[in-house]
Amino acid sequence: MRLIIDIALTHIFGRGRQTIVAMLGVAVGVGFSIAMAALMQGGQDDFVRQLVDTMPHVQVTDEQRTARRQPAEDLFDATAISGLRPRDDRRGIINPTAALSWLDGWIPGRFAATLKAQGVIRYSGQEVGAAVIGIDPQAEPRVSPIIEDFKAGSFAALAAGGNNAVIGDTMAARLGAKLGDTITAVSSEGLSRRFKIVGLFHTGTTARDEGEAYVLQKNAQILSARPNAINEINIKLNDPNAAVTVARRIETELGYKAVAWQEANESILEALVVRNVIMYTVVAAIMLVAGFGIFNIISTITHEKARDIAIMKSLGFTEADMRILFVLEGVAIATAGTLLGWAFGFAMVYTLSLVRFEISATGQEMTRLPIAWSMLHYSIAAAFALGSAAVAGYLPARRAARANPVDIIRGAT
Amino acid sequence: MNTLIEATELTRILKETVPVTLVKDISLTIGEQQFVAVTGPSGSGKSSLLYLLGLLDRPTGGTLSIRGRDTARMDEDERAATRLANIGFVFQFHFLLPEFTARENVEIPMRKLGRLSRDEMCRRAGDLLAALGLADHLDKRPDQLSGGQRQRVAVARALANDPPLILADEPTGSLDSKNSEQVFKILETLVREQGKTVVAVTHDLDMASRMDRRLHLIDGSLITEADKSMISSEGETPES
Ligand SMILES: Nc1ncnc2c1ncn2[C@@H]1O[C@H](COP(=O)(O)OP(=O)(O)O)[C@@H](O)[C@H]1O
Ligand SMILES: [Mg+2]
């Protein structure tokens, strides 16, 4: 085997310039694949991280997966009932204290219960539709994504009691209200209550900044005429990946709909898979092109060395030896190209990681390119490069190895 | 006399649009330690016969056995292995690998066979080349050597794995008379002193007459076998 390697190396060093071109082809392919993978993966990780950070990992709401069976349907089992006037259910999670203490017993993470009610916020003639969210100021900061985004005040300002509210800065701007002003919240039940603004936040997510008002849970319950009710439990898990299992257990136990963040973003996560498929298709295409360079040089060498192949076969080398020889030459070029490409890819990714810029138009600020550093990208690029080189070397190698040495020896004399 | 090669009605027909007969119905037996000349006009099938005997080509008819083994039953890998260990080729053109030095060229068959250590290979290659008068040219590449020197390197390479059979196709064909004589002497010594069997194609009737036997070919057929009486020489040992 050492012998075959020695012969392979003399062949490729004998064609220095062409070898370098083929090698650079592989290097550029590997380098760009790594850079592309780092950017794509970085973007994806960043995106998923934002999802995981801003969303509850599991959200329990007072809904059921399937419409509740009406009592009449239970009574008259065999008949199909139409035009039934459904019984008006009291909304909300029934027996919240028991549910919460049950969760407290086993959830590997933190949670907070809220009462979310739709309503309208009024101030000096301006009106903005909003979700009025009744929270527990002690529990909420442990699950809320807003906690880092306060421009003024905080949830703690609610804890003191009284009619206070924390709203988004965009809502405040639309209402023309400032910190300390008193706004009016009107619920869909028609009840209204006045709150003093004690906190302003800016998350960058427009729906939040414009449409959420946080008040004490008790106040929200009074406003929506549902004493002691809660209708949402937000859970942050220590391990976000456990969300699906946790959600399933809650749903079986409590009977309420519990949605894991993966389920809530299923279509987005599917789109990411599609994105990855596209990315690896492009990587494969780049490597195919690099493979052509290798095919080219190995073809040239096998033609040029036809006589040497005949001699070696006459000396007692087998066809398999000859195939291995040229596949090895292709793989050797690809290996050198891969190493160079790793350095090139690393340099490119590093350079990209230094780039800084601002986007504020989208509402999400990004100050640098999201980049993922992963050995996997290097391995995958190398696997593609070596794989395509092996194929690119094998095709001419097989043809050359098959050639009858007699034809060549006769022709050369 | 031990039989090395036994051929019966050996035939090689090229299946072109018009079939070409290269070798026709050749039956012969070649024993160990024989120095055999193959003569005949150009195009008479001398090279073709050598390729068949050397397992580079497969006959289309007849049988060929080497040291009692029927070659028809060998697959390509076995034929390659037989070439490697038992047969040495010398062609009219030297056919050395151009990137390797004289010593490396001689080492290649040994490395392929892998029976010796690297040190032993290196020493044996040096010894073989020195015995052929190339002690000062071990590390020269083929393009730095003269025609006669290259041909001697090719002989050394053919001897690398100490094969019992050397097949030489006009080994002196491209050399001047002085170099020709030198290469001929080397081949003769192989038979007389080292007990090899050498089958050599030659156009030189004077040389052919100095060999043990002469196979004369015309149009692919063996015409006469001009046996010379056994020449006794000091290198020849009686058969056991
Ligand atoms: N591939 C081929 N196609 C057609 N004719 C061939 C081919 N190879 C050899 N021949 C013919 O076969 C004959 C024998 O060739 P060869 O064995 O080389 O003869 P020699 O070595 O005695 O000169 C020649 O007439 C040659 O032209
Ligand atoms: Mg010939």
XYZ file of C-alpha atoms in Angstrom, chain A residues 115-122 130-134 163-165 183-195 213-229:
46
model
C -55.660 35.847 33.270
C -55.687 37.260 29.791
C -58.699 39.276 28.764
C -59.373 41.204 25.600
C -60.188 44.833 26.056
C -59.583 48.368 24.940
C -57.235 50.943 26.435
C -58.325 54.555 26.312
C -55.217 45.315 23.861
C -54.796 42.123 25.793
C -55.129 43.016 29.436
C -53.007 40.466 31.237
C -53.407 39.875 34.916
C -54.442 50.238 40.132
C -51.208 50.203 38.215
C -50.357 48.987 34.718
C -55.277 55.240 31.296
C -58.670 53.531 31.196
C -59.062 49.849 30.433
C -62.446 48.624 29.205
C -63.158 44.887 29.160
C -65.348 42.987 26.730
C -67.808 42.570 29.617
C -68.184 46.337 29.519
C -66.505 46.985 32.838
C -63.901 49.689 33.040
C -61.147 50.586 35.385
C -58.446 53.236 35.540
C -54.771 52.377 35.799
C -51.041 45.778 29.131
C -49.980 44.056 32.335
C -51.950 44.566 35.543
C -52.295 42.725 38.810
C -54.175 39.433 38.493
C -56.812 40.594 40.949
C -57.481 43.694 38.850
C -57.823 41.673 35.667
C -60.254 39.341 37.431
C -62.380 42.235 38.573
C -62.254 43.847 35.136
C -63.483 40.686 33.407
C -65.894 39.776 36.215
C -64.245 36.400 36.806
C -63.107 36.329 40.410
C -60.250 33.883 41.110
C -60.096 32.814 37.477
